[in-house]
């Protein structure tokens, strides 16, 4: 058997890279214009990277963390050029700019803190090579975690099942392969998942624009639904699992994820559908005790007042646009990380999982 033949079949479903380092800059797929246009942004400084995160050219908790890690390389390079002695102090403002670009996904802060810790340890001299190596490691670790979670999550699903997913948690949202969508990729390759339903995910349409784009490229059978069709889909026994990602998992298992996740979890429990959260340990925040302490990003009213850039509500109408909600741990059947599966999460079970090597 060839080396390729020995690999997990799931590895063949892995082509898209949302974030890349290219010689001296960060290269992003511009997710604001997908799927109509497949365009790249080439960003050469930290401000451009922070702006791309804020404006959601790159989005998804792990992907914005990886972008920030590469952005620290750009920041340090520029600060070192300004002053080989004072760069370490000067770069702190850049780290703050990145960490504050979006508030809910803890992966962003996690990646910035990991780069900050390396900056503090580095010997004098040009920091660029060491920081780039660390950013590349963060990126590679995320892809490896996703592949492992794909195997672990898929193993929970009975062969031939249909599943529902929310938002986009695929290669576009991560270093590659995806979290919840990684389970879909692995589960489809293993014959455990036969069909995927994808919520369109108003207002930003991550499901309709991005998840559908990934699934079409992979040739995985998928059906898009309006978010409001999810409960009726479950009522008709059409799905066995809801599989979602996370932006932050608190110490008690409460999970922040894309707005609409909570109502989907409520509907799943009512209909006896299992609910799985798939996220790397960089998304788990043991310093946040419970979901009510997670900051929820409020985005512009215009995202709700219109659709795909076209205004649909009358002038004078107002909107409320929380970008995330909190699913309480009691509605979650399994949290899957690269370190293992936590069923019916509790603070003690999550702490034990995080303490593993
Ligand atoms: O606002 P977004 O598109 O960044 O929100 C993304 C999500 O909510 C994802 O479900 C989450 O980040 C996990 S991505 C692997």
Short mmCIF file of C-alpha atoms and ligand atoms in Angstrom, two decimals:
data_model
loop_
_atom_site.label_atom_id
_atom_site.label_comp_id
_atom_site.label_asym_id
_atom_site.label_seq_id
_atom_site.Cartn_x
_atom_site.Cartn_y
_atom_site.Cartn_z
CA UNK A 1 0.00 0.00 0.00
CA UNK A 2 1.31 3.48 -0.81
CA UNK A 3 1.92 6.06 1.90
CA UNK A 4 -1.14 7.96 0.72
CA UNK A 5 -3.25 4.81 0.84
CA UNK A 6 -2.33 4.25 4.48
CA UNK A 7 -3.61 7.66 5.53
CA UNK A 8 -7.05 8.15 7.01
CA UNK A 9 -9.54 8.69 4.17
CA UNK A 10 -10.61 11.87 5.96
CA UNK A 11 -7.27 13.45 5.06
CA UNK A 12 -8.24 13.64 1.42
CA UNK A 13 -11.05 16.07 2.38
CA UNK A 14 -8.65 18.85 3.22
CA UNK A 15 -7.81 21.42 0.62
CA UNK A 16 -8.82 24.90 1.80
CA UNK A 17 -6.49 27.25 3.71
CA UNK A 18 -8.07 30.47 5.03
CA UNK A 19 -4.83 31.81 6.52
CA UNK A 20 -1.31 31.43 5.13
CA UNK A 21 2.08 32.97 5.65
CA UNK A 22 3.60 33.85 2.28
CA UNK A 23 7.29 34.91 2.26
CA UNK A 24 6.89 38.22 4.15
CA UNK A 25 3.15 38.77 4.62
CA UNK A 26 -0.13 37.20 5.72
CA UNK A 27 -2.41 35.89 2.99
CA UNK A 28 -6.12 35.52 3.77
CA UNK A 29 -9.09 34.32 1.78
CA UNK A 30 -11.49 37.28 1.92
CA UNK A 31 -14.50 35.54 3.48
CA UNK A 32 -16.71 38.61 3.06
CA UNK A 33 -17.04 38.02 -0.66
CA UNK A 34 -17.22 34.21 -0.81
CA UNK A 35 -18.69 32.34 -2.61
CA UNK A 36 -19.34 34.97 -5.32
CA UNK A 37 -15.62 35.75 -5.52
CA UNK A 38 -12.58 33.77 -4.34
CA UNK A 39 -10.15 36.57 -3.57
CA UNK A 40 -7.09 36.87 -1.36
CA UNK A 41 -5.92 39.72 0.84
CA UNK A 42 -2.19 40.22 1.32
CA UNK A 43 -1.52 42.00 4.60
CA UNK A 44 1.88 43.41 5.44
CA UNK A 45 1.32 45.07 8.82
CA UNK A 46 -0.40 44.48 12.13
CA UNK A 47 -3.05 47.18 11.66
CA UNK A 48 -4.25 45.59 8.44
CA UNK A 49 -4.46 42.21 10.20
CA UNK A 50 -6.42 43.62 13.15
CA UNK A 51 -8.77 45.31 10.67
CA UNK A 52 -9.27 42.07 8.75
CA UNK A 53 -10.23 40.29 11.99
CA UNK A 54 -12.57 43.11 13.08
CA UNK A 55 -14.25 43.34 9.66
CA UNK A 56 -14.51 39.54 9.36
CA UNK A 57 -12.42 39.13 6.22
CA UNK A 58 -11.10 36.29 8.38
CA UNK A 59 -13.42 34.78 10.98
CA UNK A 60 -13.91 31.67 13.08
CA UNK A 61 -12.25 31.39 16.48
CA UNK A 62 -9.13 29.35 15.56
CA UNK A 63 -8.58 31.21 12.27
CA UNK A 64 -8.53 34.62 13.95
CA UNK A 65 -6.09 33.28 16.57
CA UNK A 66 -3.74 32.00 13.86
CA UNK A 67 -4.02 35.28 11.93
CA UNK A 68 -3.13 37.17 15.10
CA UNK A 69 -0.09 34.94 15.68
CA UNK A 70 1.24 35.72 12.18
CA UNK A 71 0.33 39.41 12.71
CA UNK A 72 2.60 39.48 15.78
CA UNK A 73 5.48 38.50 13.46
CA UNK A 74 4.70 41.55 11.29
CA UNK A 75 4.40 43.79 14.34
CA UNK A 76 7.69 42.63 15.84
CA UNK A 77 9.46 42.96 12.50
CA UNK A 78 8.34 46.59 12.16
CA UNK A 79 9.06 47.50 15.80
CA UNK A 80 12.52 45.91 15.61
CA UNK A 81 13.29 47.95 12.48
CA UNK A 82 12.30 51.08 14.41
CA UNK A 83 14.45 50.18 17.41
CA UNK A 84 16.49 47.07 18.10
CA UNK A 85 16.50 47.91 21.82
CA UNK A 86 12.98 49.23 22.50
CA UNK A 87 10.93 46.91 20.22
CA UNK A 88 9.80 44.63 23.04
CA UNK A 89 8.04 47.49 24.85
CA UNK A 90 6.72 49.07 21.67
CA UNK A 91 5.13 45.86 20.40
CA UNK A 92 2.88 45.60 23.47
CA UNK A 93 0.46 48.14 21.93
CA UNK A 94 0.22 45.95 18.84
CA UNK A 95 -0.56 42.88 20.94
CA UNK A 96 -3.35 44.82 22.66
CA UNK A 97 -4.74 45.95 19.30
CA UNK A 98 -4.92 42.35 18.11
CA UNK A 99 -6.35 40.91 21.33
CA UNK A 100 -9.15 43.50 21.32
CA UNK A 101 -10.12 43.08 17.66
CA UNK A 102 -13.02 40.76 18.59
CA UNK A 103 -14.09 40.01 22.19
CA UNK A 104 -15.78 36.61 22.33
CA UNK A 105 -13.44 34.05 20.76
CA UNK A 106 -10.83 33.28 23.40
CA UNK A 107 -8.50 31.73 20.78
CA UNK A 108 -7.55 35.27 19.76
CA UNK A 109 -6.35 36.20 23.25
CA UNK A 110 -4.82 32.72 23.69
CA UNK A 111 -2.68 33.10 20.57
CA UNK A 112 -1.61 36.65 21.46
CA UNK A 113 -0.63 35.53 24.98
CA UNK A 114 1.39 32.63 23.59
CA UNK A 115 3.29 35.02 21.29
CA UNK A 116 3.72 37.52 24.16
CA UNK A 117 5.25 34.80 26.34
CA UNK A 118 7.76 33.93 23.60
CA UNK A 119 8.62 37.62 23.11
CA UNK A 120 9.47 37.83 26.83
CA UNK A 121 11.80 34.78 26.59
CA UNK A 122 13.64 35.70 23.39
CA UNK A 123 17.30 36.68 23.54
CA UNK A 124 18.34 40.06 22.13
CA UNK A 125 18.54 40.20 18.35
CA UNK A 126 16.12 40.01 15.44
CA UNK A 127 12.99 38.19 16.72
CA UNK A 128 11.36 37.50 13.35
CA UNK A 129 12.50 33.94 12.70
CA UNK A 130 11.63 32.66 16.18
CA UNK A 131 8.21 34.34 16.18
CA UNK A 132 7.42 33.02 12.71
CA UNK A 133 8.35 29.51 13.83
CA UNK A 134 5.98 29.84 16.81
CA UNK A 135 3.12 31.12 14.62
CA UNK A 136 3.67 28.25 12.21
CA UNK A 137 3.59 25.83 15.16
CA UNK A 138 0.29 27.30 16.40
CA UNK A 139 -1.09 26.86 12.89
CA UNK A 140 0.16 23.27 12.51
CA UNK A 141 -1.08 22.30 15.97
CA UNK A 142 -4.55 23.56 15.09
CA UNK A 143 -4.72 21.43 11.96
CA UNK A 144 -3.50 18.38 13.90
CA UNK A 145 -6.07 19.04 16.65
CA UNK A 146 -8.83 19.28 14.07
CA UNK A 147 -7.87 15.96 12.50
CA UNK A 148 -7.84 14.28 15.91
CA UNK A 149 -11.21 15.82 16.83
CA UNK A 150 -12.58 14.66 13.51
CA UNK A 151 -11.78 11.06 14.43
CA UNK A 152 -13.03 11.38 18.02
CA UNK A 153 -16.27 13.12 17.07
CA UNK A 154 -17.06 10.85 14.14
CA UNK A 155 -16.68 7.80 16.40
CA UNK A 156 -19.69 9.01 18.45
CA UNK A 157 -22.02 8.90 15.43
CA UNK A 158 -23.90 5.81 14.26
CA UNK A 159 -23.15 4.81 10.63
CA UNK A 160 -25.34 6.43 8.01
CA UNK A 161 -26.55 9.32 10.20
CA UNK A 162 -27.68 12.76 9.12
CA UNK A 163 -26.48 15.74 11.13
CA UNK A 164 -27.21 19.45 11.44
CA UNK A 165 -24.51 22.10 11.75
CA UNK A 166 -24.60 25.84 12.44
CA UNK A 167 -22.39 28.68 11.21
CA UNK A 168 -19.11 27.77 9.50
CA UNK A 169 -16.61 25.71 11.45
CA UNK A 170 -14.67 24.32 8.54
CA UNK A 171 -11.27 24.91 7.01
CA UNK A 172 -12.27 28.54 6.54
CA UNK A 173 -12.78 29.01 10.29
CA UNK A 174 -9.61 27.23 11.41
CA UNK A 175 -6.05 26.44 10.40
CA UNK A 176 -7.49 23.76 8.12
CA UNK A 177 -9.93 20.81 8.09
CA UNK A 178 -12.31 22.33 10.65
CA UNK A 179 -13.79 21.54 14.06
CA UNK A 180 -17.48 20.59 13.77
CA UNK A 181 -17.05 20.49 10.00
CA UNK A 182 -13.91 18.41 10.56
CA UNK A 183 -16.15 15.85 12.27
CA UNK A 184 -18.40 16.08 9.22
CA UNK A 185 -15.42 15.52 6.90
CA UNK A 186 -14.12 12.59 8.94
CA UNK A 187 -17.60 11.19 9.54
CA UNK A 188 -18.48 11.30 5.86
CA UNK A 189 -15.21 9.63 4.89
CA UNK A 190 -15.87 6.88 7.47
CA UNK A 191 -19.47 6.29 6.36
CA UNK A 192 -20.88 7.53 9.66
CA UNK A 193 -22.37 10.70 8.22
CA UNK A 194 -24.50 10.29 5.12
CA UNK A 195 -26.04 13.75 4.90
CA UNK A 196 -25.46 17.21 6.33
CA UNK A 197 -28.05 19.89 6.97
CA UNK A 198 -26.55 23.36 7.32
CA UNK A 199 -28.27 26.32 8.95
CA UNK A 200 -27.93 29.39 6.74
CA UNK A 201 -26.88 31.33 9.90
CA UNK A 202 -28.41 34.78 9.74
CA UNK A 203 -27.38 37.53 9.71
CA UNK A 204 -23.91 36.98 8.26
CA UNK A 205 -24.87 33.80 6.38
CA UNK A 206 -21.77 31.80 7.31
CA UNK A 207 -23.77 28.61 6.66
CA UNK A 208 -25.22 29.60 3.30
CA UNK A 209 -22.08 31.25 1.98
CA UNK A 210 -19.18 29.39 3.59
CA UNK A 211 -20.29 25.97 4.90
CA UNK A 212 -22.24 25.27 1.72
CA UNK A 213 -19.17 26.34 -0.30
CA UNK A 214 -16.91 23.92 1.58
CA UNK A 215 -19.40 21.04 1.38
CA UNK A 216 -19.99 21.54 -2.34
CA UNK A 217 -16.23 21.53 -2.95
CA UNK A 218 -15.89 18.30 -0.98
CA UNK A 219 -18.84 16.63 -2.69
CA UNK A 220 -20.49 15.94 0.67
CA UNK A 221 -24.29 15.70 0.29
CA UNK A 222 -25.74 18.76 2.00
CA UNK A 223 -29.01 20.63 2.33
CA UNK A 224 -29.23 24.24 3.41
CA UNK A 225 -32.08 25.26 5.71
CA UNK A 226 -33.30 28.55 7.13
CA UNK A 227 -32.31 28.73 10.80
CA UNK A 228 -36.00 28.77 11.66
CA UNK A 229 -36.48 25.33 10.00
CA UNK A 230 -34.16 23.53 12.43
CA UNK A 231 -36.76 22.52 15.04
CA UNK A 232 -39.13 21.22 12.36
CA UNK A 233 -36.26 19.22 10.82
CA UNK A 234 -35.69 17.58 14.21
CA UNK A 235 -39.41 16.98 14.72
CA UNK A 236 -39.34 14.93 11.51
CA UNK A 237 -36.51 12.74 12.87
CA UNK A 238 -34.23 13.79 10.05
CA UNK A 239 -31.06 14.34 12.13
CA UNK A 240 -29.33 12.32 14.86
CA UNK A 241 -26.82 14.94 15.99
CA UNK A 242 -26.34 18.69 15.99
CA UNK A 243 -22.60 19.38 15.65
CA UNK A 244 -21.28 22.90 16.32
CA UNK A 245 -18.04 24.67 17.10
CA UNK A 246 -17.30 27.14 19.88
CA UNK A 247 -15.81 30.56 20.43
CA UNK A 248 -15.24 30.02 24.13
CA UNK A 249 -16.00 27.16 26.50
CA UNK A 250 -16.22 28.25 30.15
CA UNK A 251 -14.91 26.13 33.04
CA UNK A 252 -18.37 24.67 33.66
CA UNK A 253 -18.89 23.70 30.00
CA UNK A 254 -21.18 26.60 29.06
CA UNK A 255 -20.35 27.38 25.44
CA UNK A 256 -20.36 30.62 23.47
CA UNK A 257 -20.98 30.09 19.78
CA UNK A 258 -22.65 31.80 16.83
CA UNK A 259 -26.03 33.35 17.58
CA UNK A 260 -28.71 30.72 17.07
CA UNK A 261 -26.69 27.88 18.61
CA UNK A 262 -28.62 28.12 21.89
CA UNK A 263 -32.05 27.85 20.28
CA UNK A 264 -30.80 24.88 18.26
CA UNK A 265 -29.60 23.18 21.47
CA UNK A 266 -32.96 23.79 23.15
CA UNK A 267 -34.77 22.29 20.16
CA UNK A 268 -32.35 19.33 20.07
CA UNK A 269 -32.95 18.44 23.70
CA UNK A 270 -36.74 18.70 23.22
CA UNK A 271 -36.59 16.29 20.27
CA UNK A 272 -34.06 13.82 21.68
CA UNK A 273 -31.39 14.87 19.17
CA UNK A 274 -27.81 14.69 20.52
CA UNK A 275 -25.75 17.90 20.73
CA UNK A 276 -21.97 17.92 20.18
CA UNK A 277 -19.54 20.83 20.62
CA UNK A 278 -16.21 20.41 18.83
CA UNK A 279 -13.36 22.79 19.71
CA UNK A 280 -9.63 22.65 20.36
CA UNK A 281 -8.36 23.22 23.91
CA UNK A 282 -7.31 26.72 22.80
CA UNK A 283 -11.05 27.50 22.94
CA UNK A 284 -11.44 26.29 26.54
CA UNK A 285 -11.11 29.11 29.06
CA UNK A 286 -10.88 27.76 32.60
CA UNK A 287 -10.46 31.31 33.89
CA UNK A 288 -14.06 32.08 32.90
CA UNK A 289 -16.21 30.20 35.42
CA UNK A 290 -19.51 30.15 33.51
CA UNK A 291 -21.18 31.39 30.36
CA UNK A 292 -22.60 34.57 31.87
CA UNK A 293 -19.03 35.90 32.26
CA UNK A 294 -18.24 35.53 28.52
CA UNK A 295 -18.30 38.89 26.68
CA UNK A 296 -20.72 38.76 23.76
CA UNK A 297 -19.86 40.84 20.72
CA UNK A 298 -22.58 43.25 19.57
CA UNK A 299 -22.34 43.91 15.85
CA UNK A 300 -23.86 46.58 13.64
CA UNK A 301 -27.64 46.83 13.30
CA UNK A 302 -27.22 47.04 9.53
CA UNK A 303 -26.33 43.30 9.41
CA UNK A 304 -29.88 42.51 10.59
CA UNK A 305 -31.68 45.35 8.84
CA UNK A 306 -30.50 44.00 5.50
CA UNK A 307 -29.48 40.77 3.86
CA UNK A 308 -26.29 40.21 1.85
CA UNK A 309 -25.70 43.94 1.68
CA UNK A 310 -29.22 44.89 0.56
CA UNK A 311 -31.44 46.79 2.97
CA UNK A 312 -34.73 44.95 3.61
CA UNK A 313 -36.14 46.71 6.70
CA UNK A 314 -37.79 50.12 6.40
CA UNK A 315 -35.86 53.27 7.23
CA UNK A 316 -36.34 53.99 10.93
CA UNK A 317 -36.43 50.30 11.96
CA UNK A 318 -33.97 49.29 14.67
CA UNK A 319 -32.26 45.92 15.24
CA UNK A 320 -30.48 43.96 18.00
CA UNK A 321 -27.49 42.00 16.73
CA UNK A 322 -25.63 39.88 19.31
CA UNK A 323 -23.08 37.86 17.33
CA UNK A 324 -22.98 34.95 19.78
CA UNK A 325 -25.09 33.25 22.43
CA UNK A 326 -24.42 30.90 25.31
CA UNK A 327 -25.51 27.27 25.31
CA UNK A 328 -25.63 26.00 28.90
CA UNK A 329 -23.59 22.88 29.64
CA UNK A 330 -26.71 20.93 30.59
CA UNK A 331 -27.85 21.01 26.94
CA UNK A 332 -24.53 19.61 25.65
CA UNK A 333 -24.12 15.83 25.32
CA UNK A 334 -20.45 15.84 24.35
CA UNK A 335 -17.57 18.31 24.13
CA UNK A 336 -14.87 17.02 21.80
CA UNK A 337 -11.34 18.44 22.02
CA UNK A 338 -8.05 17.05 20.73
CA UNK A 339 -7.44 15.74 24.25
CA UNK A 340 -10.58 13.65 24.32
CA UNK A 341 -14.36 13.54 24.65
CA UNK A 342 -16.14 14.98 27.69
CA UNK A 343 -19.67 13.60 27.94
CA UNK A 344 -22.29 15.54 29.93
CA UNK A 345 -19.73 18.22 30.83
CA UNK A 346 -19.10 19.32 34.41
CA UNK A 347 -16.36 21.58 35.82
CA UNK A 348 -14.49 18.55 37.21
CA UNK A 349 -14.62 16.60 33.93
CA UNK A 350 -13.44 19.61 31.91
CA UNK A 351 -10.60 20.35 34.34
CA UNK A 352 -9.49 16.71 34.20
CA UNK A 353 -9.51 16.75 30.40
CA UNK A 354 -7.50 19.99 30.29
CA UNK A 355 -4.95 18.58 32.76
CA UNK A 356 -4.08 15.75 30.39
CA UNK A 357 -0.77 16.10 28.50
O1 LIG B 1 -18.60 35.49 13.77
P1 LIG B 1 -17.81 34.29 13.34
O2 LIG B 1 -18.09 33.86 11.95
O3 LIG B 1 -16.34 34.46 13.61
O4 LIG B 1 -18.33 33.12 14.29
C1 LIG B 1 -17.78 31.85 14.15
C2 LIG B 1 -18.41 30.84 15.01
O5 LIG B 1 -19.28 31.11 15.79
C3 LIG B 1 -17.85 29.45 14.93
O6 LIG B 1 -18.85 28.52 15.20
C4 LIG B 1 -16.73 29.31 15.97
O7 LIG B 1 -15.81 30.36 15.86
C5 LIG B 1 -16.02 28.03 15.82
S1 LIG B 1 -15.09 27.98 14.31
C6 LIG B 1 -14.23 26.52 14.30
#
